[in-house]
Short mmCIF file of C-alpha atoms (C1' of nucleotides) in Angstrom, two decimals:
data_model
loop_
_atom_site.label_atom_id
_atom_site.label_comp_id
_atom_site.label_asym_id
_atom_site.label_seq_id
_atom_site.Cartn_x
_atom_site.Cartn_y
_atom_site.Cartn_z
CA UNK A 1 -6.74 15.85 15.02
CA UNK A 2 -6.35 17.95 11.96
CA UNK A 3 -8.55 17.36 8.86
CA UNK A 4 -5.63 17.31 6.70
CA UNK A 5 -5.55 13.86 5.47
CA UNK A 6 -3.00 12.69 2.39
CA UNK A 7 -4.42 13.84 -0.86
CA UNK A 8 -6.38 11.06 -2.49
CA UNK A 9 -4.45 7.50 -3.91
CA UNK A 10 -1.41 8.41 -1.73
CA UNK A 11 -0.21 7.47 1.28
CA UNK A 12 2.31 7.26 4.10
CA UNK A 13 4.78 4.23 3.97
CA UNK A 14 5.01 4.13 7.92
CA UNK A 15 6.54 0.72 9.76
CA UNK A 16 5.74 -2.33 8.31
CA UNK A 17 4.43 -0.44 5.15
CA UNK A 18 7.94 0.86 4.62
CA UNK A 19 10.13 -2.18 5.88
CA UNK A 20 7.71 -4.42 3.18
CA UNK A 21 8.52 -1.75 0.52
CA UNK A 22 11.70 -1.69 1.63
CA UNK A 23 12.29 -5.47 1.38
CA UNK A 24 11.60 -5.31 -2.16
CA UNK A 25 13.30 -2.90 -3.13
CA UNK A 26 16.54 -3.87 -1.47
CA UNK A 27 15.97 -7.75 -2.82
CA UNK A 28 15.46 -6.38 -6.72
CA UNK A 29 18.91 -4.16 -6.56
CA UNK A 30 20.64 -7.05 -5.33
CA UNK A 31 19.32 -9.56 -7.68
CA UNK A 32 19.67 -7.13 -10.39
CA UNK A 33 23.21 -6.68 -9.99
CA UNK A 34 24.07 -9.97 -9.71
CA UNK A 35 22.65 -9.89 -13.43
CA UNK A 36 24.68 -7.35 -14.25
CA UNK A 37 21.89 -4.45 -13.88
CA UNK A 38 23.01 -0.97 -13.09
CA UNK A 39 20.65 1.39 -11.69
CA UNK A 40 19.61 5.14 -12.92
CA UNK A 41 17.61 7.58 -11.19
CA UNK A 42 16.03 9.48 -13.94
CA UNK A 43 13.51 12.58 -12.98
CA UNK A 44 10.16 11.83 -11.59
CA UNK A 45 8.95 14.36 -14.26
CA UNK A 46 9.55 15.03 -18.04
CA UNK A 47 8.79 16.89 -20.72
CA UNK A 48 5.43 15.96 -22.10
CA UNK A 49 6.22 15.21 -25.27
CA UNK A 50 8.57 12.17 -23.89
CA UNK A 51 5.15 9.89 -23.13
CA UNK A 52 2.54 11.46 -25.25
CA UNK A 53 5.12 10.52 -27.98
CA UNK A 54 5.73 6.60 -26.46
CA UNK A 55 2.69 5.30 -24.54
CA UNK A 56 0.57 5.86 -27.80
CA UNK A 57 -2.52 7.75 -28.08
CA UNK A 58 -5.45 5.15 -27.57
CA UNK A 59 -4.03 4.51 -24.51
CA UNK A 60 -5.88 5.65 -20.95
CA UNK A 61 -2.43 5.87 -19.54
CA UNK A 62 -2.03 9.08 -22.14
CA UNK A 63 -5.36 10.44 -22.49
CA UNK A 64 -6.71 10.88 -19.64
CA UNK A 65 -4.35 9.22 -16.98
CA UNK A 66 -1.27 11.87 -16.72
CA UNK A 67 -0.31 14.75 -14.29
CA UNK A 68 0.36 16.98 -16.77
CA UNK A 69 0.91 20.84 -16.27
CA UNK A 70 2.70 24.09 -17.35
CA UNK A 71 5.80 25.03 -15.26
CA UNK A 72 6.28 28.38 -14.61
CA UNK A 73 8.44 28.66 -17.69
CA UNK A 74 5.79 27.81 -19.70
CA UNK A 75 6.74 24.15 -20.31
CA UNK A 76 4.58 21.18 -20.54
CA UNK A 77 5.98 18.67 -17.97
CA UNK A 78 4.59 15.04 -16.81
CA UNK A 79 4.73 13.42 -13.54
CA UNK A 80 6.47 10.40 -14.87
CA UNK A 81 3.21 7.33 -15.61
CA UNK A 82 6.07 4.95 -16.15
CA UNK A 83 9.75 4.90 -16.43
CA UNK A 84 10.15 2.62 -19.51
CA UNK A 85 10.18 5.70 -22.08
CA UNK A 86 12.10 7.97 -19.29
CA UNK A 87 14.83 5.94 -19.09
CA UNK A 88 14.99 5.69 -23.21
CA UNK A 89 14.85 9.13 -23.39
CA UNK A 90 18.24 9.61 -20.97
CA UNK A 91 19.84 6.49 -22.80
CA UNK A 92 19.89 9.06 -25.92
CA UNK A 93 20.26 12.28 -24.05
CA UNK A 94 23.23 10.57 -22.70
CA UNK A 95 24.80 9.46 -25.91
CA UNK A 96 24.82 5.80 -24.70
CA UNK A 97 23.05 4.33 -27.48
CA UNK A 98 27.14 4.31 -28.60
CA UNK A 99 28.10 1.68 -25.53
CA UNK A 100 25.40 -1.11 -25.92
CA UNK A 101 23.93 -3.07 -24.39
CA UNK A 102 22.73 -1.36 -21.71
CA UNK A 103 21.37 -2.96 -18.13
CA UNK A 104 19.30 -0.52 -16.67
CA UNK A 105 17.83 -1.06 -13.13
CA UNK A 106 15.10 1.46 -11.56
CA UNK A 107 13.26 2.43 -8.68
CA UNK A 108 10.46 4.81 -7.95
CA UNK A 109 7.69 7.08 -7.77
CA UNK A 110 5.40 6.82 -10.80
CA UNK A 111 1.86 8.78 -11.11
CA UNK A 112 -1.35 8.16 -12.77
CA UNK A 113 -4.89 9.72 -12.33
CA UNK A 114 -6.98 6.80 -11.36
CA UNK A 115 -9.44 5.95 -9.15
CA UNK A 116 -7.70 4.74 -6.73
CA UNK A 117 -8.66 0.93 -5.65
CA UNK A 118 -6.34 -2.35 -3.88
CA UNK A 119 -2.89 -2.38 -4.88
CA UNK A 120 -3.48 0.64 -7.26
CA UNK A 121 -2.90 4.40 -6.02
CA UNK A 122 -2.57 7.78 -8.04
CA UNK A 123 1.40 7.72 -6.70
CA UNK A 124 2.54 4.21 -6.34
CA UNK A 125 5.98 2.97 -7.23
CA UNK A 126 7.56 0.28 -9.75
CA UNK A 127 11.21 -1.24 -9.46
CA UNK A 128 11.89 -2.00 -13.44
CA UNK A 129 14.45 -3.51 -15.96
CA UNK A 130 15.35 -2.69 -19.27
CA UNK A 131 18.28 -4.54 -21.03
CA UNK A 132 18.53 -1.81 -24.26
CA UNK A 133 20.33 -2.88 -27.76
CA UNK A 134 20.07 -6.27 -27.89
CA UNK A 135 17.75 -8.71 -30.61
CA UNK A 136 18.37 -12.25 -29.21
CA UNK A 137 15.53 -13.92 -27.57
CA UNK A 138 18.29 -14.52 -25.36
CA UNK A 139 17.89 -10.70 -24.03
CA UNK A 140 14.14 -11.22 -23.61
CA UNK A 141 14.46 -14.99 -21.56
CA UNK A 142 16.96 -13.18 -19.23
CA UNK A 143 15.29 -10.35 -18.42
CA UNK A 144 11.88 -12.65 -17.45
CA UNK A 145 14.41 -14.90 -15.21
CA UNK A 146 15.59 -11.82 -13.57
CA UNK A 147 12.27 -11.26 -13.02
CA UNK A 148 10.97 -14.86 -11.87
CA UNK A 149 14.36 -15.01 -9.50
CA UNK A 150 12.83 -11.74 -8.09
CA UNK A 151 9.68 -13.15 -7.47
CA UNK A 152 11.33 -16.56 -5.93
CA UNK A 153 13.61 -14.81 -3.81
CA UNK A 154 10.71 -12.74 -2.37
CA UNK A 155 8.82 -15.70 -1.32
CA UNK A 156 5.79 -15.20 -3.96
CA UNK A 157 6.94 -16.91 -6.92
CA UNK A 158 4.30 -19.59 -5.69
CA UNK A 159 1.64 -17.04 -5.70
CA UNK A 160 2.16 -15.99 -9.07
CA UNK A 161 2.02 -17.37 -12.60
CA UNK A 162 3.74 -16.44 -15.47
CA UNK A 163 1.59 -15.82 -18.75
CA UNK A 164 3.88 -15.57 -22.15
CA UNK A 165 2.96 -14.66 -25.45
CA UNK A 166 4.32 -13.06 -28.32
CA UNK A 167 3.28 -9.86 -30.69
CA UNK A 168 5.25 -10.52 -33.19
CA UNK A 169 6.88 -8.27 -35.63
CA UNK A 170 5.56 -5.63 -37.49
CA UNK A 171 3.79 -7.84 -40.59
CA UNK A 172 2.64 -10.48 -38.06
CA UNK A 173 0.70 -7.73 -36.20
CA UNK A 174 -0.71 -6.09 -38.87
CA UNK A 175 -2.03 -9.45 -40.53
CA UNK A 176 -3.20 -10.12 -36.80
CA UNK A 177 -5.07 -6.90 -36.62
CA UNK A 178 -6.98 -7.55 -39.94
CA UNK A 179 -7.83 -11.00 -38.89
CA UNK A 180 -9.43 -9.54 -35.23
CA UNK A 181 -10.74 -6.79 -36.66
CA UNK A 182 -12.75 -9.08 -39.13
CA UNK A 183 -14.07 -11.51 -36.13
CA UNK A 184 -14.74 -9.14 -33.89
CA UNK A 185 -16.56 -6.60 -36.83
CA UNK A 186 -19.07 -10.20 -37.23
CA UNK A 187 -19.91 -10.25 -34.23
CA UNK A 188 -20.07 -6.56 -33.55
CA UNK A 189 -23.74 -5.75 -31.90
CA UNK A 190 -23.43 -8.74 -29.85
CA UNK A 191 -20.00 -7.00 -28.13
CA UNK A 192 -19.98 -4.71 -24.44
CA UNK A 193 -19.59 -1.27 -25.51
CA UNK A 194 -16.50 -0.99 -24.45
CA UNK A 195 -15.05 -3.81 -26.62
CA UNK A 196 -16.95 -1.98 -29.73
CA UNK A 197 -14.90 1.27 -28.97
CA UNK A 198 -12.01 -0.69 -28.55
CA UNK A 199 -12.88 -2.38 -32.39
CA UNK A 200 -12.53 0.80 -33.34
CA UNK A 201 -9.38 1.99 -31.52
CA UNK A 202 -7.07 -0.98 -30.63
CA UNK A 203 -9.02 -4.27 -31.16
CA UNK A 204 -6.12 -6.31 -29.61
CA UNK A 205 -7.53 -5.00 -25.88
CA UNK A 206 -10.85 -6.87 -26.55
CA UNK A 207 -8.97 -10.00 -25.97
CA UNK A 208 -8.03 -8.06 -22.43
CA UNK A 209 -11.76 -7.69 -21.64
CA UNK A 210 -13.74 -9.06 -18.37
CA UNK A 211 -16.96 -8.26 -19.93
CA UNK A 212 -18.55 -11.71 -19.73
CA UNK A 213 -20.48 -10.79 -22.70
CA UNK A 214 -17.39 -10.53 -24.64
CA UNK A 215 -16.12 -13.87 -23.66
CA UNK A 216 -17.46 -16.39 -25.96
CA UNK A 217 -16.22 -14.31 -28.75
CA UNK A 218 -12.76 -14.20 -27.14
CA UNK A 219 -12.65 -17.63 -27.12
CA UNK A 220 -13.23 -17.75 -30.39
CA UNK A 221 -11.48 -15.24 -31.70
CA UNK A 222 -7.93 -16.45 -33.91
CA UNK A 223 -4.29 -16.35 -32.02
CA UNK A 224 -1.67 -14.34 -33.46
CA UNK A 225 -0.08 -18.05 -34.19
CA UNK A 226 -1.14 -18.32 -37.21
CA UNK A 227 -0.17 -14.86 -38.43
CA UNK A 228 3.53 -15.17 -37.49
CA UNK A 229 5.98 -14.87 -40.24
CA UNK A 230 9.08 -17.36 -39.83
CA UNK A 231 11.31 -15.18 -37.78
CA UNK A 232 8.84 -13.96 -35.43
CA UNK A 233 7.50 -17.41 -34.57
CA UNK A 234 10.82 -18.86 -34.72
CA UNK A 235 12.46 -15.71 -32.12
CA UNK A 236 9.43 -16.49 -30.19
CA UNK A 237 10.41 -20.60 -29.71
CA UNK A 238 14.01 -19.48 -29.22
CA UNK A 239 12.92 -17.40 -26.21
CA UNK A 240 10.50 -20.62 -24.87
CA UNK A 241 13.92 -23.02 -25.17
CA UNK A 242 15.66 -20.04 -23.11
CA UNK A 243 13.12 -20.00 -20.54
CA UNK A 244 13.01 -24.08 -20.21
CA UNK A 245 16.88 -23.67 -20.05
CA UNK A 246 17.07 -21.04 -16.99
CA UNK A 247 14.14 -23.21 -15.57
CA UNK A 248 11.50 -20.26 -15.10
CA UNK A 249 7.93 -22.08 -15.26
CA UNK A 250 5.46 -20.00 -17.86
CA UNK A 251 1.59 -20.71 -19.21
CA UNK A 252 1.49 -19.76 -23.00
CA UNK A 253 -1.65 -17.16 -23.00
CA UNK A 254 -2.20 -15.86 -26.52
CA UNK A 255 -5.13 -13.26 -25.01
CA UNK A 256 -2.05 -11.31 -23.31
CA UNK A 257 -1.53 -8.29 -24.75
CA UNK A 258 0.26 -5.01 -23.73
CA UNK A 259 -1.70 -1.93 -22.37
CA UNK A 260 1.20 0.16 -24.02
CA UNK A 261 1.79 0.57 -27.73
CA UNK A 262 5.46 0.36 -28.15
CA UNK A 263 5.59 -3.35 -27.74
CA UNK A 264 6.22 -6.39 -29.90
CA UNK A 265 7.73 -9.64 -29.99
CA UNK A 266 7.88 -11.19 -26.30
CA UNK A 267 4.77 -9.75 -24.17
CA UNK A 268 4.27 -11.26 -20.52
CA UNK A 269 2.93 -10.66 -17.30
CA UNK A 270 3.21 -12.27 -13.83
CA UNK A 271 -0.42 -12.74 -12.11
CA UNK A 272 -2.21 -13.60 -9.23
CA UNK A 273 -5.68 -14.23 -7.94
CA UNK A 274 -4.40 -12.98 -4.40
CA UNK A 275 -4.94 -9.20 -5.46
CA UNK A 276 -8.82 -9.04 -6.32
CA UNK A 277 -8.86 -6.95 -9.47
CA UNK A 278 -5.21 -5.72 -9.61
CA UNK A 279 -3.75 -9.19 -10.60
CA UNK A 280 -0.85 -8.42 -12.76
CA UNK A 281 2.40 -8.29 -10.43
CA UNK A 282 4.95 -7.91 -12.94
CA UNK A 283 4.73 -7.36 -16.68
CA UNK A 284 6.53 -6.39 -19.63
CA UNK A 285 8.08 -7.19 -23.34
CA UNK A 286 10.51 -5.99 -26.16
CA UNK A 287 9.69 -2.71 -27.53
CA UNK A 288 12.19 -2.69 -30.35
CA UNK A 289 10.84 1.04 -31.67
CA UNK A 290 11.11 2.74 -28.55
CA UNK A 291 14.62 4.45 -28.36
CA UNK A 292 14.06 5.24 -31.91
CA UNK A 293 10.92 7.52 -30.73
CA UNK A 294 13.44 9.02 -28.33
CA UNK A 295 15.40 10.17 -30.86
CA UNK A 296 17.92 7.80 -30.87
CA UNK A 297 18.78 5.22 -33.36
CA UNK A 298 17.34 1.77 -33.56
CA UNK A 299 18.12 0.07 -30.81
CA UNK A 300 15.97 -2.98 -29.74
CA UNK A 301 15.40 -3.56 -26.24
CA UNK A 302 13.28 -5.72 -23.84
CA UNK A 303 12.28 -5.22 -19.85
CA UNK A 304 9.76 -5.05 -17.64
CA UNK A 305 7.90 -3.36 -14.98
CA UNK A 306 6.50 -4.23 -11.12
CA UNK A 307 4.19 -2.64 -8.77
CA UNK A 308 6.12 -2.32 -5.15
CA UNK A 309 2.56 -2.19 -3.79
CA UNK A 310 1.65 -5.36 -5.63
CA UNK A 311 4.49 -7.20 -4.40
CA UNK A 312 4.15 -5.81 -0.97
CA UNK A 313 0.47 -7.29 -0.28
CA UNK A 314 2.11 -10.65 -1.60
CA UNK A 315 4.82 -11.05 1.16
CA UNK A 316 4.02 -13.29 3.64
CA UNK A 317 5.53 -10.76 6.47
CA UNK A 318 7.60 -7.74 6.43
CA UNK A 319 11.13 -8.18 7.64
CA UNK A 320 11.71 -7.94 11.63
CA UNK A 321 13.31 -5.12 12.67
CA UNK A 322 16.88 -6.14 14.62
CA UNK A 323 16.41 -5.91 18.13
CA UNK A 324 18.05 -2.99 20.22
CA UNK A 325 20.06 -2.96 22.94
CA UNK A 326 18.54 -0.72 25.59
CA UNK A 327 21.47 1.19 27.95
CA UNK A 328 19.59 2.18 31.12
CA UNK A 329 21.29 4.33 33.17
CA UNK A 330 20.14 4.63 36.94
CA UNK A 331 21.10 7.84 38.62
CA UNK A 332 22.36 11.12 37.24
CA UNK A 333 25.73 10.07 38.08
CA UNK A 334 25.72 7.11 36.11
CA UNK A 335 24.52 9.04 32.84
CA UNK A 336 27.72 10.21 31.61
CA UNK A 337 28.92 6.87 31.14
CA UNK A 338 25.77 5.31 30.28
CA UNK A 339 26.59 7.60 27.01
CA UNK A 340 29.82 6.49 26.82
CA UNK A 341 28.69 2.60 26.60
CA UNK A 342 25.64 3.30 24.52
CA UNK A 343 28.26 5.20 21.45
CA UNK A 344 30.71 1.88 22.35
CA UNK A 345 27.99 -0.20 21.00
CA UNK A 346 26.67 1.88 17.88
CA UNK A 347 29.99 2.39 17.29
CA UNK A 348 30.95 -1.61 17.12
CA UNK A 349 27.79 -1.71 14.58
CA UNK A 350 25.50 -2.68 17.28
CA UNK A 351 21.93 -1.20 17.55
CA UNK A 352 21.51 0.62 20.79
CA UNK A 353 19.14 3.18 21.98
CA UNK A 354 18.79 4.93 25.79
CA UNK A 355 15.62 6.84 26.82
CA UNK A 356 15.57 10.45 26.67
CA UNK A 357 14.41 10.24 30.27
CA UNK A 358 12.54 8.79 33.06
CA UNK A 359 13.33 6.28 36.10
CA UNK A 360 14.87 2.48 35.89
CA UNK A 361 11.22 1.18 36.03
CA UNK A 362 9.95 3.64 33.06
CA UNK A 363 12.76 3.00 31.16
CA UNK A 364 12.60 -0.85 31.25
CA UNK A 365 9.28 -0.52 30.00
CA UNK A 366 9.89 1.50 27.07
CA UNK A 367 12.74 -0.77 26.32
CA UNK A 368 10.12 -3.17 26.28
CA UNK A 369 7.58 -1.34 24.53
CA UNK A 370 10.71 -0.90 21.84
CA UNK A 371 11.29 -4.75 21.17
CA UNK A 372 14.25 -4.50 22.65
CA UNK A 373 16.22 -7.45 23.20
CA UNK A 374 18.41 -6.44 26.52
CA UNK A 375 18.64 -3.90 28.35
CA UNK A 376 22.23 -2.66 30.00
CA UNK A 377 21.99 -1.16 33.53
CA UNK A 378 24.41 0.72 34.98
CA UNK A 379 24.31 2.58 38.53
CA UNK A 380 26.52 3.74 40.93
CA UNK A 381 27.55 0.00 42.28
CA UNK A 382 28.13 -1.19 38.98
CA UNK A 383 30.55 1.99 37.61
CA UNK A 384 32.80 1.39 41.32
CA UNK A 385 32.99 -1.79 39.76
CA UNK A 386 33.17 -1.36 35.78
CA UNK A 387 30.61 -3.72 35.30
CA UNK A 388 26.79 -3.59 33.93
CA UNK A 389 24.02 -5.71 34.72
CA UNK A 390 22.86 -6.89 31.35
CA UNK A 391 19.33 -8.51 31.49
CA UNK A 392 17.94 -10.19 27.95
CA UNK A 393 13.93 -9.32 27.42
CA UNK A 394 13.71 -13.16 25.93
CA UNK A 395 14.80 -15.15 28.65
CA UNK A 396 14.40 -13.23 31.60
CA UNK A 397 17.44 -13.89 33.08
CA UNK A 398 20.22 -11.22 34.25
CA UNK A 399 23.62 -11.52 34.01
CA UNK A 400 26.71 -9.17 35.34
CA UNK A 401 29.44 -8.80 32.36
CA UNK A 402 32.49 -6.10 32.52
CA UNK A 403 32.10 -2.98 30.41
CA UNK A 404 35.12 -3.91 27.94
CA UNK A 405 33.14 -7.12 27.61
CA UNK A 406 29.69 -5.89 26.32
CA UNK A 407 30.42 -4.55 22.34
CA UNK A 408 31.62 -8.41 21.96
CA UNK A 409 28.78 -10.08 24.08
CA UNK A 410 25.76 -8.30 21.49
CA UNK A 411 28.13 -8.49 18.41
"C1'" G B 109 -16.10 8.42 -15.86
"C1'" C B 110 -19.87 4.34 -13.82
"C1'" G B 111 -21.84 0.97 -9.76
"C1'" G B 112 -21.90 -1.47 -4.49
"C1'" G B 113 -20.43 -1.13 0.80
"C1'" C B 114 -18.81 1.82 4.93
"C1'" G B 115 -17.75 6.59 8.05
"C1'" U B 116 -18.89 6.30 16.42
"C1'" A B 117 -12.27 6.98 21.34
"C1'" G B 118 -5.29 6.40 18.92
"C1'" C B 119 -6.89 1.03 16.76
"C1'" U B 120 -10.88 -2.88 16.02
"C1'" C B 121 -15.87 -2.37 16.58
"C1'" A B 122 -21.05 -2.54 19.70
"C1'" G B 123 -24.94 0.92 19.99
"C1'" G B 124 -33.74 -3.38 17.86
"C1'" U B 125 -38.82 0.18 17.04
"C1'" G B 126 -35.46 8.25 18.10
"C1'" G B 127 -34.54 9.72 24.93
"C1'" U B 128 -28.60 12.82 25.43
"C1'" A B 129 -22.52 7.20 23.97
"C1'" G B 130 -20.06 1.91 25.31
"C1'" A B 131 -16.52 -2.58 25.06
"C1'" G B 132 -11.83 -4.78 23.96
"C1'" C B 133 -6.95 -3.40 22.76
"C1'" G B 134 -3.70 0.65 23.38
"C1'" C B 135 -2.34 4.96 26.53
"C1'" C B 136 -1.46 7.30 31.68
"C1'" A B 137 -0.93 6.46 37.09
"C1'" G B 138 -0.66 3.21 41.52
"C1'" G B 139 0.27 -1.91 43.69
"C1'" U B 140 6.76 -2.32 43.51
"C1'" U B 141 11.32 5.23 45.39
"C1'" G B 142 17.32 -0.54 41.32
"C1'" U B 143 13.91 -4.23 37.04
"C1'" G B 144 10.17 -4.92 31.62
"C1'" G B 145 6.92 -8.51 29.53
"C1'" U B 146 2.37 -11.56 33.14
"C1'" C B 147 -1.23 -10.10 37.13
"C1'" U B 148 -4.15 -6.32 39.75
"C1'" U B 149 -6.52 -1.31 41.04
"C1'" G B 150 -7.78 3.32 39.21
"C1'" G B 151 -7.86 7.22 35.28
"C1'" A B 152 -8.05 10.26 30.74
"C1'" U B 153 -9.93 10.34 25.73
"C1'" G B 154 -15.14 11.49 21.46
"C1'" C B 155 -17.68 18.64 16.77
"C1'" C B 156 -20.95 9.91 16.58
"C1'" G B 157 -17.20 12.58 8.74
"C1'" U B 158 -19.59 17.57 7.36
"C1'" G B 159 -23.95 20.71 6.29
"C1'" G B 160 -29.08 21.07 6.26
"C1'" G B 161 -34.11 19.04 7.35
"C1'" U B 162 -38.06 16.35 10.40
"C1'" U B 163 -38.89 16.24 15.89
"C1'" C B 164 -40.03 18.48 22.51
"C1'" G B 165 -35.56 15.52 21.56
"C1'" A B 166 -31.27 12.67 16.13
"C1'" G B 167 -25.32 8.41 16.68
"C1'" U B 168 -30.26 6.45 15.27
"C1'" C B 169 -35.07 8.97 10.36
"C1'" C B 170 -34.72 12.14 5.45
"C1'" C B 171 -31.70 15.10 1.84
"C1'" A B 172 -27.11 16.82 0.27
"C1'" U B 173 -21.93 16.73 0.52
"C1'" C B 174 -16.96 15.00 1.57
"C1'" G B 175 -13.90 10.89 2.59
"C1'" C B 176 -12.55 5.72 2.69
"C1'" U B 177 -13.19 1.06 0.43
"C1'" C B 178 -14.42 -2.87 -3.21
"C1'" G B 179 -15.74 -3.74 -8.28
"C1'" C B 180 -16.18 -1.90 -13.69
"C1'" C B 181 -12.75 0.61 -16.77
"C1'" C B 182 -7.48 0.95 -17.12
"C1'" C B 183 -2.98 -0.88 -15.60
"C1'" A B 184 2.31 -2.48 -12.39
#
RNA sequence: GCGGGCGUAGCUCAGGUGGUAGAGCGCCAGGUUGUGGUCUUGGAUGCCGUGGGUUCGAGUCCCAUCGCUCGCCCCA
């Protein structure tokens, strides 16, 4: 055994690991496209300037959470913490904010420098959705059903709750802000310390606290409700009706806010109690400034992100693997075409495998070992005749079939 | 960055008060030189995380260190 061991908060997707991730992955592309959702592969890194400029700069995720280094050029480039701002910055590096809307489906990779902890690792990956350059609430209530038909086709919806609230627009958060800060400031020395730094730097994350300290004067503190203007409260309703329309079940929680500052509007997250501490599965909002940060003109948009890991621990199993066929030659003699039946049956689509080497008995136990579901043995007796014994690992029982016969028989 | 728990065979884990390391599973071989899974017989495998200290003697006690893990924080 060597000592070199995966650096710490990665790991190796092996078997089950990888089929689970897998799973998910395949099941979001396909759900996504049925909802008209194209996917982009953008880099893995960027220059810096693409999230110090988004994320905002109270939050961890910027300060102190990004791979960030000089290239050999001299460049400051970022291992990607998210893909929300990436994929902004190639909608105007692209010139597409000319052919909107957008659909935007991703996949990936995404690193951040935390201690590492269940269902969170320094490289983990997200699957994501943005819809870019659309207002309606109708945009917003899509891309959560996307979401929630993710979650049901996955076999977790159950597991998971859907918490909704809203930001509002620019003059509802402000007036929000002044109200919290004003609560929050009278109750000050009674606060954790952490919720008094956050007074100072983004109050709205005290309502995000666990601090049991902090809780009664959560409870307390005033929702944004009553700080909406008109159209934000009434884009916020519109997006409720949406939701009730598509039938996607949701718990208003005015304590949900974003970790990331480009938000406003719709703000949600899909949690669990399954995961310990990591309990948000799925989360996201409209960020209506972002593309403009890019660059770009204003261009509202709306989306959201997953963990893969997250969603991994939640499946109930990891797909099976389909069975092979096992071709088991028996004799030199026979091996030549023992190949030729074994490419027969890849060929017709079927999954076949034959042991590198070894006798009948070694090789029916490796078939075995292998989950196979029959194997095919051919030997001298059985090539005079252009037959194979086929015997099936579930039942036992061992039947003779002609050659021709076999691609057919496993299709 | 801060706290708790844990590091013994490939895996899961036993190893009162210090005496020179074990089980189950898995793996290999035989029982069956054309038949797996079941059964049965036998076998291999360990810098006991690492470094130092105490001791005649350390898997066991002490210190340090590294790693894993759970929680805080943060977040998907």
């Amino acid at each position: 055994m060597t000592d070199l061991q995966p650096v710490r908060g990665t790991r190796d997707l092996i078997g089950e690991d990888q089929r689970r991730h897998r799973h998910v992955v395949d099941t979001a592309r396909g759900i996504a496209a049925c909802y008209g959702f194209d996917e982009w592969a953008t880099p893995i890194f960027e220059d810096t300037r693409v999230f110090a400029r988004s994320l905002g700069d109270t939050s961890d995720v910027v300060t102190k959470e990004m791979y960030t280094f000089a290239d050999r050029g001299g460049e400051s480039v970022t291992l990607r913490p998210e893909n929300t701002a990436g994929i902004c910055r190639a909608l105007v590096s692209n010139g597409l904010t000319q052919t909107l809307p957008q659909k935007v489906f991703y996949a990936g990779p995404m690193f951040r420098y935390e201690r590492p902890q269940k269902g969170r690792y320094r490289q983990f990956h997200q699957i994501g959705a943005e819809l870019i350059g659309s207002a309606e609430p109708l945009a917003d209530a899509e891309v959560i059903a996307l979401g929630w038909d993710l979650l049901v086709r996955l076999g977790i919806a159950g597991e998971t709750v859907l918490e909704l609230n809203t930001l509002g627009d620019g003059e509802s958060r402000d007036a929000y802000r002044a109200a919290l800060v004003a609560h929050f400031t009278a109750h000050r020395d009674a606060l954790s310390d952490d919720s008094r730094t956050r007074l100072e730097r983004n109050p709205l994350r005290i309502l995000d606290s666990k601090e049991p300290r902090d809780a009664p004067f959560i409870a307390a503190a005033p929702t944004i409700f009553a700080h909406l203007t008109p159209a934000a409260a009434a884009f916020y309703a519109t997006v409720q009706r949406h939701l009730r329309r598509f039938g996607v079940p949701f718990r208003e929680n005015p304590r949900i806010v974003r970790g990331l500052d480009y938000y406003s509007h719709t703000a949600f997250e899909f949690v669990t109690t399954a995961l310990g501490a990591q309990g948000t599965v799925m989360a996201g909002g409209r960020y209506d400034g972002l593309v403009a940060e890019m660059g770009g003109p204003p261009t509202p948009a709306v989306g959201w992100a997953a963990g893969i890991e997250r969603l991994s621990l939640l499946l109930p199993a990891a797909p099976a693997l389909t069975a092979a066929v096992a071709v088991i030659p028996v004799g030199e003699a026979a091996e030549p075409a023992a190949l030729d039946v074994l490419q027969a049956l890849r060929r017709a689509g079927i999954r076949a495998e034959m042991a590198y080497r070894g006798n009948l008995k070694r090789r029916m136990e490796q078939a075995n070992r292998r989950q196979a579901r029959a194997a095919v043995i051919l030997g001298d007796s059985e090539l005079a005749r252009g037959v194979a014994q086929v015997k099936d690992f579930a039942s036992g029982t061992q039947t003779e079939l002609p050659i021709e016969a076999l691609a057919r028989h496993f299709a």
